[in-house]
């Protein structure tokens, strides 16, 4: 009888240890108490996503897709042609049983996580993911993450987007002397702002004609102020890091505004910045010039009340 009791006590102790061990694993206390449970506030909550073998699910993101990671080879994904913010996802294997995951990082610094399972008939085939800066009571959704990119230095892409949106919404004319007007069109620099190593150019295009204006592209070039004849023109093209409401068409008698972000710079005395608006399949190009004294007078963005 004593032997049986000892055996029972042994198995009870063994079972108790196993339960305790499982409880530690379930709560995240791994490695014999040498790690801590990740708090809920630190976890980016994933979305549930169903995919099929015969159908394609399209995910529409608020900005250009920069990074995609697939949890397993059971699913495949790729950006849609000519649509950098649309991701196509489908099952590579029919009826896969093990749930997998999908992670996406966008150019505005947003991070999206998905738990993916197989469904012969997915309930949702076309899904629009919500922007960080949507209108509502809680402006920052649960998938918010502070992701930084090399080209923006110490600045968060989310903050850059918020600054651009605020400048565009405020629509203040801080500059009155820089612009171009010809062919019944106006191309103006409406404001110039600086923050944390970045310059924000607020531009306006006003079409005073009935004929629409098709925008091809806008260039920012550092050029010589005076160029002698038969001398090669030296110019440096500056690529905008980000843009907000970059328009492609201005209808008749319409006005459109955009905000461009460039890395902060200054100009020597013999150089100037040329900003040129090119018309697609046309010759109604517009150019205005920015001097170094304009750059150093850029308004500090700290005085701007940011808006979601």
PDB file of C-alpha atoms in Angstrom:
ATOM      1  CA  UNK A   1       0.000   0.000   0.000  1.00  0.00           C
ATOM      2  CA  UNK A   2       2.856   2.347   0.842  1.00  0.00           C
ATOM      3  CA  UNK A   3       4.472   1.574  -2.496  1.00  0.00           C
ATOM      4  CA  UNK A   4       1.283   2.432  -4.331  1.00  0.00           C
ATOM      5  CA  UNK A   5       0.935   5.764  -2.477  1.00  0.00           C
ATOM      6  CA  UNK A   6       4.528   6.670  -3.293  1.00  0.00           C
ATOM      7  CA  UNK A   7       3.904   5.835  -6.934  1.00  0.00           C
ATOM      8  CA  UNK A   8       0.748   7.946  -6.962  1.00  0.00           C
ATOM      9  CA  UNK A   9       2.553  10.879  -5.337  1.00  0.00           C
ATOM     10  CA  UNK A  10       5.352  10.550  -7.908  1.00  0.00           C
ATOM     11  CA  UNK A  11       2.970  10.710 -10.856  1.00  0.00           C
ATOM     12  CA  UNK A  12       1.037  13.605  -9.299  1.00  0.00           C
ATOM     13  CA  UNK A  13       4.288  15.547  -8.814  1.00  0.00           C
ATOM     14  CA  UNK A  14       5.342  14.753 -12.367  1.00  0.00           C
ATOM     15  CA  UNK A  15       1.983  15.879 -13.759  1.00  0.00           C
ATOM     16  CA  UNK A  16       2.091  19.055 -11.667  1.00  0.00           C
ATOM     17  CA  UNK A  17       5.522  19.892 -13.035  1.00  0.00           C
ATOM     18  CA  UNK A  18       4.359  19.360 -16.596  1.00  0.00           C
ATOM     19  CA  UNK A  19       1.334  21.614 -16.045  1.00  0.00           C
ATOM     20  CA  UNK A  20       3.543  24.323 -14.523  1.00  0.00           C
ATOM     21  CA  UNK A  21       5.981  24.041 -17.419  1.00  0.00           C
ATOM     22  CA  UNK A  22       3.167  24.361 -19.977  1.00  0.00           C
ATOM     23  CA  UNK A  23       1.740  27.336 -18.091  1.00  0.00           C
ATOM     24  CA  UNK A  24       5.124  29.073 -18.272  1.00  0.00           C
ATOM     25  CA  UNK A  25       5.398  28.406 -22.001  1.00  0.00           C
ATOM     26  CA  UNK A  26       1.868  29.648 -22.627  1.00  0.00           C
ATOM     27  CA  UNK A  27       2.520  32.890 -20.775  1.00  0.00           C
ATOM     28  CA  UNK A  28       5.839  33.495 -22.495  1.00  0.00           C
ATOM     29  CA  UNK A  29       8.033  32.821 -19.417  1.00  0.00           C
ATOM     30  CA  UNK A  30      10.555  30.707 -21.283  1.00  0.00           C
ATOM     31  CA  UNK A  31      14.084  29.561 -20.470  1.00  0.00           C
ATOM     32  CA  UNK A  32      13.473  28.864 -16.773  1.00  0.00           C
ATOM     33  CA  UNK A  33      12.320  32.366 -15.993  1.00  0.00           C
ATOM     34  CA  UNK A  34      15.119  34.103 -17.926  1.00  0.00           C
ATOM     35  CA  UNK A  35      12.683  35.898 -20.266  1.00  0.00           C
ATOM     36  CA  UNK A  36       9.610  38.074 -19.767  1.00  0.00           C
ATOM     37  CA  UNK A  37       6.125  37.974 -21.207  1.00  0.00           C
ATOM     38  CA  UNK A  38       5.619  40.512 -24.001  1.00  0.00           C
ATOM     39  CA  UNK A  39       2.999  43.055 -22.837  1.00  0.00           C
ATOM     40  CA  UNK A  40      -0.166  43.370 -24.910  1.00  0.00           C
ATOM     41  CA  UNK A  41       0.624  46.985 -25.697  1.00  0.00           C
ATOM     42  CA  UNK A  42       3.839  45.917 -27.445  1.00  0.00           C
ATOM     43  CA  UNK A  43       2.157  43.394 -29.737  1.00  0.00           C
ATOM     44  CA  UNK A  44       1.074  44.356 -33.261  1.00  0.00           C
ATOM     45  CA  UNK A  45      -2.271  42.590 -33.544  1.00  0.00           C
ATOM     46  CA  UNK A  46      -2.590  40.565 -36.781  1.00  0.00           C
ATOM     47  CA  UNK A  47      -5.583  40.560 -39.085  1.00  0.00           C
ATOM     48  CA  UNK A  48      -7.267  37.272 -40.037  1.00  0.00           C
ATOM     49  CA  UNK A  49      -6.968  36.486 -43.750  1.00  0.00           C
ATOM     50  CA  UNK A  50      -8.374  33.587 -45.766  1.00  0.00           C
ATOM     51  CA  UNK A  51      -6.870  32.607 -49.135  1.00  0.00           C
ATOM     52  CA  UNK A  52      -7.812  30.077 -51.811  1.00  0.00           C
ATOM     53  CA  UNK A  53      -6.060  28.127 -54.557  1.00  0.00           C
ATOM     54  CA  UNK A  54      -8.471  29.075 -57.327  1.00  0.00           C
ATOM     55  CA  UNK A  55      -9.074  32.717 -56.313  1.00  0.00           C
ATOM     56  CA  UNK A  56      -6.830  35.731 -55.694  1.00  0.00           C
ATOM     57  CA  UNK A  57      -7.185  38.031 -52.693  1.00  0.00           C
ATOM     58  CA  UNK A  58      -6.202  41.682 -53.266  1.00  0.00           C
ATOM     59  CA  UNK A  59      -4.965  43.810 -50.354  1.00  0.00           C
ATOM     60  CA  UNK A  60      -5.051  47.570 -50.998  1.00  0.00           C
ATOM     61  CA  UNK A  61      -2.642  49.488 -48.751  1.00  0.00           C
ATOM     62  CA  UNK A  62      -2.577  53.245 -47.979  1.00  0.00           C
ATOM     63  CA  UNK A  63       0.845  53.730 -49.620  1.00  0.00           C
ATOM     64  CA  UNK A  64       3.480  52.004 -51.730  1.00  0.00           C
ATOM     65  CA  UNK A  65       4.470  48.510 -50.561  1.00  0.00           C
ATOM     66  CA  UNK A  66       8.111  48.358 -49.510  1.00  0.00           C
ATOM     67  CA  UNK A  67       8.568  44.920 -47.921  1.00  0.00           C
ATOM     68  CA  UNK A  68       6.668  41.606 -47.926  1.00  0.00           C
ATOM     69  CA  UNK A  69       7.447  38.481 -45.890  1.00  0.00           C
ATOM     70  CA  UNK A  70       5.642  35.142 -46.212  1.00  0.00           C
ATOM     71  CA  UNK A  71       5.536  32.734 -43.283  1.00  0.00           C
ATOM     72  CA  UNK A  72       5.674  29.618 -45.479  1.00  0.00           C
ATOM     73  CA  UNK A  73       5.699  28.406 -49.077  1.00  0.00           C
ATOM     74  CA  UNK A  74       2.006  27.502 -48.777  1.00  0.00           C
ATOM     75  CA  UNK A  75       1.102  31.024 -49.926  1.00  0.00           C
ATOM     76  CA  UNK A  76       2.394  33.292 -52.692  1.00  0.00           C
ATOM     77  CA  UNK A  77       2.164  37.083 -52.995  1.00  0.00           C
ATOM     78  CA  UNK A  78       3.222  39.795 -55.403  1.00  0.00           C
ATOM     79  CA  UNK A  79       2.595  43.452 -56.152  1.00  0.00           C
ATOM     80  CA  UNK A  80       0.085  44.200 -58.879  1.00  0.00           C
ATOM     81  CA  UNK A  81       1.514  45.630 -62.088  1.00  0.00           C
ATOM     82  CA  UNK A  82       1.464  49.456 -62.198  1.00  0.00           C
ATOM     83  CA  UNK A  83      -0.104  49.554 -58.709  1.00  0.00           C
ATOM     84  CA  UNK A  84       2.600  49.589 -56.053  1.00  0.00           C
ATOM     85  CA  UNK A  85       0.092  49.700 -53.179  1.00  0.00           C
ATOM     86  CA  UNK A  86      -1.851  46.564 -54.180  1.00  0.00           C
ATOM     87  CA  UNK A  87      -0.714  43.093 -53.108  1.00  0.00           C
ATOM     88  CA  UNK A  88      -2.058  39.885 -54.671  1.00  0.00           C
ATOM     89  CA  UNK A  89      -2.192  36.867 -52.329  1.00  0.00           C
ATOM     90  CA  UNK A  90      -3.298  33.284 -52.970  1.00  0.00           C
ATOM     91  CA  UNK A  91      -2.611  29.714 -51.841  1.00  0.00           C
ATOM     92  CA  UNK A  92       0.274  27.905 -53.532  1.00  0.00           C
ATOM     93  CA  UNK A  93      -0.926  24.570 -52.122  1.00  0.00           C
ATOM     94  CA  UNK A  94      -4.524  23.414 -52.107  1.00  0.00           C
ATOM     95  CA  UNK A  95      -6.109  22.723 -48.689  1.00  0.00           C
ATOM     96  CA  UNK A  96      -3.035  23.461 -46.586  1.00  0.00           C
ATOM     97  CA  UNK A  97      -3.848  22.826 -42.919  1.00  0.00           C
ATOM     98  CA  UNK A  98      -1.214  24.719 -40.940  1.00  0.00           C
ATOM     99  CA  UNK A  99      -1.951  28.399 -40.414  1.00  0.00           C
ATOM    100  CA  UNK A 100       0.798  30.713 -41.664  1.00  0.00           C
ATOM    101  CA  UNK A 101       1.419  34.463 -41.589  1.00  0.00           C
ATOM    102  CA  UNK A 102       2.118  37.450 -43.848  1.00  0.00           C
ATOM    103  CA  UNK A 103       3.816  40.763 -42.971  1.00  0.00           C
ATOM    104  CA  UNK A 104       3.840  43.975 -45.032  1.00  0.00           C
ATOM    105  CA  UNK A 105       5.692  47.276 -44.546  1.00  0.00           C
ATOM    106  CA  UNK A 106       4.580  50.329 -46.536  1.00  0.00           C
ATOM    107  CA  UNK A 107       6.480  53.420 -47.614  1.00  0.00           C
ATOM    108  CA  UNK A 108       4.704  55.599 -45.024  1.00  0.00           C
ATOM    109  CA  UNK A 109       6.142  53.459 -42.205  1.00  0.00           C
ATOM    110  CA  UNK A 110       2.982  51.456 -41.571  1.00  0.00           C
ATOM    111  CA  UNK A 111       3.291  47.782 -40.614  1.00  0.00           C
ATOM    112  CA  UNK A 112       0.578  45.193 -41.264  1.00  0.00           C
ATOM    113  CA  UNK A 113       0.497  41.611 -39.966  1.00  0.00           C
ATOM    114  CA  UNK A 114      -1.850  38.816 -41.058  1.00  0.00           C
ATOM    115  CA  UNK A 115      -2.601  35.290 -39.843  1.00  0.00           C
ATOM    116  CA  UNK A 116      -3.401  33.342 -43.009  1.00  0.00           C
ATOM    117  CA  UNK A 117      -5.474  30.178 -43.355  1.00  0.00           C
ATOM    118  CA  UNK A 118      -6.910  28.244 -46.286  1.00  0.00           C
ATOM    119  CA  UNK A 119     -10.561  28.557 -47.360  1.00  0.00           C
ATOM    120  CA  UNK A 120     -12.052  27.145 -50.531  1.00  0.00           C
ATOM    121  CA  UNK A 121     -14.369  30.181 -50.714  1.00  0.00           C
ATOM    122  CA  UNK A 122     -12.849  33.232 -48.933  1.00  0.00           C
ATOM    123  CA  UNK A 123     -15.448  35.654 -47.609  1.00  0.00           C
ATOM    124  CA  UNK A 124     -13.393  38.725 -48.590  1.00  0.00           C
ATOM    125  CA  UNK A 125     -11.475  38.952 -51.869  1.00  0.00           C
ATOM    126  CA  UNK A 126     -10.722  42.697 -52.069  1.00  0.00           C
ATOM    127  CA  UNK A 127      -9.666  44.358 -48.808  1.00  0.00           C
ATOM    128  CA  UNK A 128      -8.720  47.992 -48.249  1.00  0.00           C
ATOM    129  CA  UNK A 129      -6.338  48.475 -45.337  1.00  0.00           C
ATOM    130  CA  UNK A 130      -6.903  51.621 -43.293  1.00  0.00           C
ATOM    131  CA  UNK A 131      -4.488  54.530 -43.316  1.00  0.00           C
ATOM    132  CA  UNK A 132      -2.781  55.517 -40.052  1.00  0.00           C
ATOM    133  CA  UNK A 133      -4.178  59.021 -40.431  1.00  0.00           C
ATOM    134  CA  UNK A 134      -7.826  58.159 -40.993  1.00  0.00           C
ATOM    135  CA  UNK A 135     -10.556  60.376 -39.574  1.00  0.00           C
ATOM    136  CA  UNK A 136     -12.030  59.050 -36.365  1.00  0.00           C
ATOM    137  CA  UNK A 137     -11.907  59.028 -32.590  1.00  0.00           C
ATOM    138  CA  UNK A 138      -8.884  56.740 -32.371  1.00  0.00           C
ATOM    139  CA  UNK A 139      -6.609  57.930 -35.135  1.00  0.00           C
ATOM    140  CA  UNK A 140      -3.819  55.407 -34.600  1.00  0.00           C
ATOM    141  CA  UNK A 141      -4.955  51.812 -35.228  1.00  0.00           C
ATOM    142  CA  UNK A 142      -3.633  48.767 -33.378  1.00  0.00           C
ATOM    143  CA  UNK A 143      -1.195  47.894 -36.170  1.00  0.00           C
ATOM    144  CA  UNK A 144       0.780  51.130 -35.655  1.00  0.00           C
ATOM    145  CA  UNK A 145       4.568  50.706 -35.579  1.00  0.00           C
ATOM    146  CA  UNK A 146       7.420  53.222 -35.649  1.00  0.00           C
ATOM    147  CA  UNK A 147       9.374  52.009 -38.673  1.00  0.00           C
ATOM    148  CA  UNK A 148      12.229  54.158 -39.960  1.00  0.00           C
ATOM    149  CA  UNK A 149      13.833  54.253 -43.396  1.00  0.00           C
ATOM    150  CA  UNK A 150      17.402  55.208 -44.226  1.00  0.00           C
ATOM    151  CA  UNK A 151      16.545  58.026 -46.634  1.00  0.00           C
ATOM    152  CA  UNK A 152      14.519  59.895 -43.989  1.00  0.00           C
ATOM    153  CA  UNK A 153      17.274  59.813 -41.368  1.00  0.00           C
ATOM    154  CA  UNK A 154      15.917  60.199 -37.823  1.00  0.00           C
ATOM    155  CA  UNK A 155      12.396  61.145 -38.970  1.00  0.00           C
ATOM    156  CA  UNK A 156       9.511  58.730 -38.704  1.00  0.00           C
ATOM    157  CA  UNK A 157       7.703  58.200 -42.050  1.00  0.00           C
ATOM    158  CA  UNK A 158       4.411  58.475 -40.158  1.00  0.00           C
ATOM    159  CA  UNK A 159       5.387  61.938 -38.872  1.00  0.00           C
ATOM    160  CA  UNK A 160       6.571  63.021 -42.347  1.00  0.00           C
ATOM    161  CA  UNK A 161       3.200  62.048 -43.781  1.00  0.00           C
ATOM    162  CA  UNK A 162       1.396  63.837 -40.968  1.00  0.00           C
ATOM    163  CA  UNK A 163       3.407  67.027 -41.584  1.00  0.00           C
ATOM    164  CA  UNK A 164       2.716  66.910 -45.336  1.00  0.00           C
ATOM    165  CA  UNK A 165      -0.991  66.380 -44.735  1.00  0.00           C
ATOM    166  CA  UNK A 166      -1.119  69.267 -42.239  1.00  0.00           C
ATOM    167  CA  UNK A 167       0.648  71.659 -44.631  1.00  0.00           C
ATOM    168  CA  UNK A 168      -1.762  70.672 -47.385  1.00  0.00           C
ATOM    169  CA  UNK A 169      -4.848  71.021 -45.168  1.00  0.00           C
ATOM    170  CA  UNK A 170      -3.797  74.396 -43.727  1.00  0.00           C
ATOM    171  CA  UNK A 171      -3.253  75.790 -47.236  1.00  0.00           C
ATOM    172  CA  UNK A 172      -1.396  78.876 -46.024  1.00  0.00           C
ATOM    173  CA  UNK A 173       0.451  81.113 -48.446  1.00  0.00           C
ATOM    174  CA  UNK A 174       3.739  81.854 -46.703  1.00  0.00           C
ATOM    175  CA  UNK A 175       5.630  82.925 -49.881  1.00  0.00           C
ATOM    176  CA  UNK A 176       4.446  85.557 -52.365  1.00  0.00           C
ATOM    177  CA  UNK A 177       7.425  86.133 -54.635  1.00  0.00           C
ATOM    178  CA  UNK A 178       8.294  82.719 -56.119  1.00  0.00           C
ATOM    179  CA  UNK A 179       6.404  81.321 -59.090  1.00  0.00           C
ATOM    180  CA  UNK A 180       5.878  81.122 -62.830  1.00  0.00           C
ATOM    181  CA  UNK A 181       2.969  82.382 -64.924  1.00  0.00           C
ATOM    182  CA  UNK A 182       2.606  81.794 -68.667  1.00  0.00           C
ATOM    183  CA  UNK A 183       0.410  79.936 -71.165  1.00  0.00           C
ATOM    184  CA  UNK A 184      -2.562  80.686 -68.909  1.00  0.00           C
ATOM    185  CA  UNK A 185      -1.025  78.600 -66.114  1.00  0.00           C
ATOM    186  CA  UNK A 186       0.437  79.402 -62.713  1.00  0.00           C
ATOM    187  CA  UNK A 187       3.021  77.271 -60.902  1.00  0.00           C
ATOM    188  CA  UNK A 188       3.741  78.744 -57.473  1.00  0.00           C
ATOM    189  CA  UNK A 189       5.748  77.957 -54.353  1.00  0.00           C
ATOM    190  CA  UNK A 190       3.151  78.549 -51.676  1.00  0.00           C
ATOM    191  CA  UNK A 191       5.255  77.640 -48.633  1.00  0.00           C
ATOM    192  CA  UNK A 192       8.646  76.288 -47.584  1.00  0.00           C
ATOM    193  CA  UNK A 193       9.102  74.495 -44.244  1.00  0.00           C
ATOM    194  CA  UNK A 194      11.934  72.687 -42.451  1.00  0.00           C
ATOM    195  CA  UNK A 195      12.049  70.014 -39.758  1.00  0.00           C
ATOM    196  CA  UNK A 196      14.635  67.505 -38.556  1.00  0.00           C
ATOM    197  CA  UNK A 197      16.853  67.663 -41.647  1.00  0.00           C
ATOM    198  CA  UNK A 198      14.031  67.769 -44.208  1.00  0.00           C
ATOM    199  CA  UNK A 199      12.567  70.541 -46.409  1.00  0.00           C
ATOM    200  CA  UNK A 200       8.857  70.645 -47.322  1.00  0.00           C
ATOM    201  CA  UNK A 201       7.879  72.427 -50.575  1.00  0.00           C
ATOM    202  CA  UNK A 202       4.184  73.381 -50.816  1.00  0.00           C
ATOM    203  CA  UNK A 203       3.361  74.004 -54.501  1.00  0.00           C
ATOM    204  CA  UNK A 204       0.256  75.161 -56.367  1.00  0.00           C
ATOM    205  CA  UNK A 205      -0.797  74.681 -59.990  1.00  0.00           C
ATOM    206  CA  UNK A 206      -3.620  76.877 -61.288  1.00  0.00           C
ATOM    207  CA  UNK A 207      -5.076  76.205 -64.728  1.00  0.00           C
ATOM    208  CA  UNK A 208      -6.724  79.331 -66.152  1.00  0.00           C
ATOM    209  CA  UNK A 209      -7.595  77.626 -69.437  1.00  0.00           C
ATOM    210  CA  UNK A 210     -10.467  75.409 -70.471  1.00  0.00           C
ATOM    211  CA  UNK A 211      -8.012  72.788 -71.760  1.00  0.00           C
ATOM    212  CA  UNK A 212      -6.889  70.308 -69.052  1.00  0.00           C
ATOM    213  CA  UNK A 213      -3.213  70.156 -68.110  1.00  0.00           C
ATOM    214  CA  UNK A 214      -1.634  66.687 -67.938  1.00  0.00           C
ATOM    215  CA  UNK A 215       1.346  66.605 -65.586  1.00  0.00           C
ATOM    216  CA  UNK A 216       4.278  64.482 -66.724  1.00  0.00           C
ATOM    217  CA  UNK A 217       6.648  65.074 -63.778  1.00  0.00           C
ATOM    218  CA  UNK A 218       8.220  67.741 -61.556  1.00  0.00           C
ATOM    219  CA  UNK A 219      12.005  68.147 -61.269  1.00  0.00           C
ATOM    220  CA  UNK A 220      14.190  69.805 -58.622  1.00  0.00           C
ATOM    221  CA  UNK A 221      17.621  70.776 -60.015  1.00  0.00           C
ATOM    222  CA  UNK A 222      20.554  72.757 -58.612  1.00  0.00           C
ATOM    223  CA  UNK A 223      22.010  74.772 -61.518  1.00  0.00           C
ATOM    224  CA  UNK A 224      24.502  77.567 -62.126  1.00  0.00           C
ATOM    225  CA  UNK A 225      23.064  81.086 -61.964  1.00  0.00           C
ATOM    226  CA  UNK A 226      25.131  82.293 -64.912  1.00  0.00           C
ATOM    227  CA  UNK A 227      26.420  80.033 -67.631  1.00  0.00           C
ATOM    228  CA  UNK A 228      28.865  81.359 -70.229  1.00  0.00           C
ATOM    229  CA  UNK A 229      28.221  80.537 -73.867  1.00  0.00           C
ATOM    230  CA  UNK A 230      29.700  77.260 -75.109  1.00  0.00           C
ATOM    231  CA  UNK A 231      30.100  76.113 -71.523  1.00  0.00           C
ATOM    232  CA  UNK A 232      28.566  72.836 -70.405  1.00  0.00           C
ATOM    233  CA  UNK A 233      25.727  73.392 -67.944  1.00  0.00           C
ATOM    234  CA  UNK A 234      26.415  71.741 -64.609  1.00  0.00           C
ATOM    235  CA  UNK A 235      23.298  70.619 -62.805  1.00  0.00           C
ATOM    236  CA  UNK A 236      22.441  68.329 -59.914  1.00  0.00           C
ATOM    237  CA  UNK A 237      19.064  66.615 -59.835  1.00  0.00           C
ATOM    238  CA  UNK A 238      17.482  66.271 -56.381  1.00  0.00           C
ATOM    239  CA  UNK A 239      14.953  63.486 -55.943  1.00  0.00           C
ATOM    240  CA  UNK A 240      11.982  64.119 -53.614  1.00  0.00           C
ATOM    241  CA  UNK A 241      11.905  61.613 -50.750  1.00  0.00           C
ATOM    242  CA  UNK A 242       8.128  61.779 -50.337  1.00  0.00           C
ATOM    243  CA  UNK A 243       5.148  63.619 -51.813  1.00  0.00           C
ATOM    244  CA  UNK A 244       1.553  64.282 -50.814  1.00  0.00           C
ATOM    245  CA  UNK A 245      -1.300  64.714 -53.309  1.00  0.00           C
ATOM    246  CA  UNK A 246       1.075  64.596 -56.268  1.00  0.00           C
ATOM    247  CA  UNK A 247      -1.351  65.340 -59.107  1.00  0.00           C
ATOM    248  CA  UNK A 248      -1.303  64.059 -62.678  1.00  0.00           C
ATOM    249  CA  UNK A 249      -4.124  66.157 -64.167  1.00  0.00           C
ATOM    250  CA  UNK A 250      -5.515  69.648 -63.586  1.00  0.00           C
ATOM    251  CA  UNK A 251      -8.885  70.184 -65.218  1.00  0.00           C
ATOM    252  CA  UNK A 252      -9.975  73.380 -66.936  1.00  0.00           C
ATOM    253  CA  UNK A 253     -10.171  76.365 -64.554  1.00  0.00           C
ATOM    254  CA  UNK A 254      -9.071  74.158 -61.638  1.00  0.00           C
ATOM    255  CA  UNK A 255      -6.381  74.477 -58.963  1.00  0.00           C
ATOM    256  CA  UNK A 256      -4.370  71.678 -57.381  1.00  0.00           C
ATOM    257  CA  UNK A 257      -1.732  71.685 -54.634  1.00  0.00           C
ATOM    258  CA  UNK A 258       1.040  69.245 -53.684  1.00  0.00           C
ATOM    259  CA  UNK A 259       3.701  68.890 -50.996  1.00  0.00           C
ATOM    260  CA  UNK A 260       7.193  67.538 -51.776  1.00  0.00           C
ATOM    261  CA  UNK A 261       9.833  66.503 -49.218  1.00  0.00           C
ATOM    262  CA  UNK A 262      13.559  66.819 -49.943  1.00  0.00           C
ATOM    263  CA  UNK A 263      16.635  66.276 -47.847  1.00  0.00           C
ATOM    264  CA  UNK A 264      17.747  69.594 -46.319  1.00  0.00           C
ATOM    265  CA  UNK A 265      20.405  71.463 -48.303  1.00  0.00           C
ATOM    266  CA  UNK A 266      21.819  74.935 -48.924  1.00  0.00           C
ATOM    267  CA  UNK A 267      23.142  76.596 -52.059  1.00  0.00           C
ATOM    268  CA  UNK A 268      26.436  78.366 -52.775  1.00  0.00           C
ATOM    269  CA  UNK A 269      26.304  81.947 -54.085  1.00  0.00           C
ATOM    270  CA  UNK A 270      26.629  80.915 -57.743  1.00  0.00           C
ATOM    271  CA  UNK A 271      23.867  78.249 -57.594  1.00  0.00           C
ATOM    272  CA  UNK A 272      20.081  78.262 -57.545  1.00  0.00           C
ATOM    273  CA  UNK A 273      17.308  75.678 -57.354  1.00  0.00           C
ATOM    274  CA  UNK A 274      15.111  75.288 -60.432  1.00  0.00           C
ATOM    275  CA  UNK A 275      11.741  73.601 -59.919  1.00  0.00           C
ATOM    276  CA  UNK A 276      10.159  72.671 -63.257  1.00  0.00           C
ATOM    277  CA  UNK A 277       6.688  71.361 -64.041  1.00  0.00           C
ATOM    278  CA  UNK A 278       6.602  69.367 -67.301  1.00  0.00           C
ATOM    279  CA  UNK A 279       3.462  68.876 -69.367  1.00  0.00           C
ATOM    280  CA  UNK A 280       2.862  65.429 -70.807  1.00  0.00           C
ATOM    281  CA  UNK A 281       2.818  65.503 -74.620  1.00  0.00           C
ATOM    282  CA  UNK A 282       2.958  69.291 -74.550  1.00  0.00           C
ATOM    283  CA  UNK A 283       5.200  72.323 -74.233  1.00  0.00           C
ATOM    284  CA  UNK A 284       3.513  74.390 -71.520  1.00  0.00           C
ATOM    285  CA  UNK A 285       6.333  73.786 -69.059  1.00  0.00           C
ATOM    286  CA  UNK A 286       6.639  76.015 -65.987  1.00  0.00           C
ATOM    287  CA  UNK A 287       9.791  76.827 -63.972  1.00  0.00           C
ATOM    288  CA  UNK A 288      10.368  78.858 -60.831  1.00  0.00           C
ATOM    289  CA  UNK A 289      13.669  79.564 -59.062  1.00  0.00           C
ATOM    290  CA  UNK A 290      14.510  79.267 -55.355  1.00  0.00           C
ATOM    291  CA  UNK A 291      17.551  81.112 -53.943  1.00  0.00           C
ATOM    292  CA  UNK A 292      19.642  80.135 -50.941  1.00  0.00           C
ATOM    293  CA  UNK A 293      18.180  82.986 -48.887  1.00  0.00           C
ATOM    294  CA  UNK A 294      14.732  81.434 -49.427  1.00  0.00           C
ATOM    295  CA  UNK A 295      15.957  78.065 -48.162  1.00  0.00           C
ATOM    296  CA  UNK A 296      17.478  79.435 -44.964  1.00  0.00           C
ATOM    297  CA  UNK A 297      14.242  81.311 -44.253  1.00  0.00           C
ATOM    298  CA  UNK A 298      12.177  78.122 -44.380  1.00  0.00           C
ATOM    299  CA  UNK A 299       9.557  78.156 -41.641  1.00  0.00           C
ATOM    300  CA  UNK A 300      10.167  75.911 -38.648  1.00  0.00           C
ATOM    301  CA  UNK A 301       7.598  73.126 -38.648  1.00  0.00           C
ATOM    302  CA  UNK A 302       7.527  73.117 -34.823  1.00  0.00           C
ATOM    303  CA  UNK A 303       5.223  76.120 -35.009  1.00  0.00           C
ATOM    304  CA  UNK A 304       2.740  74.144 -37.107  1.00  0.00           C
ATOM    305  CA  UNK A 305      -0.126  72.468 -35.256  1.00  0.00           C
ATOM    306  CA  UNK A 306      -0.258  68.956 -36.681  1.00  0.00           C
ATOM    307  CA  UNK A 307      -3.605  67.534 -37.810  1.00  0.00           C
ATOM    308  CA  UNK A 308      -4.696  63.936 -38.157  1.00  0.00           C
TER     309      UNK A 308
END
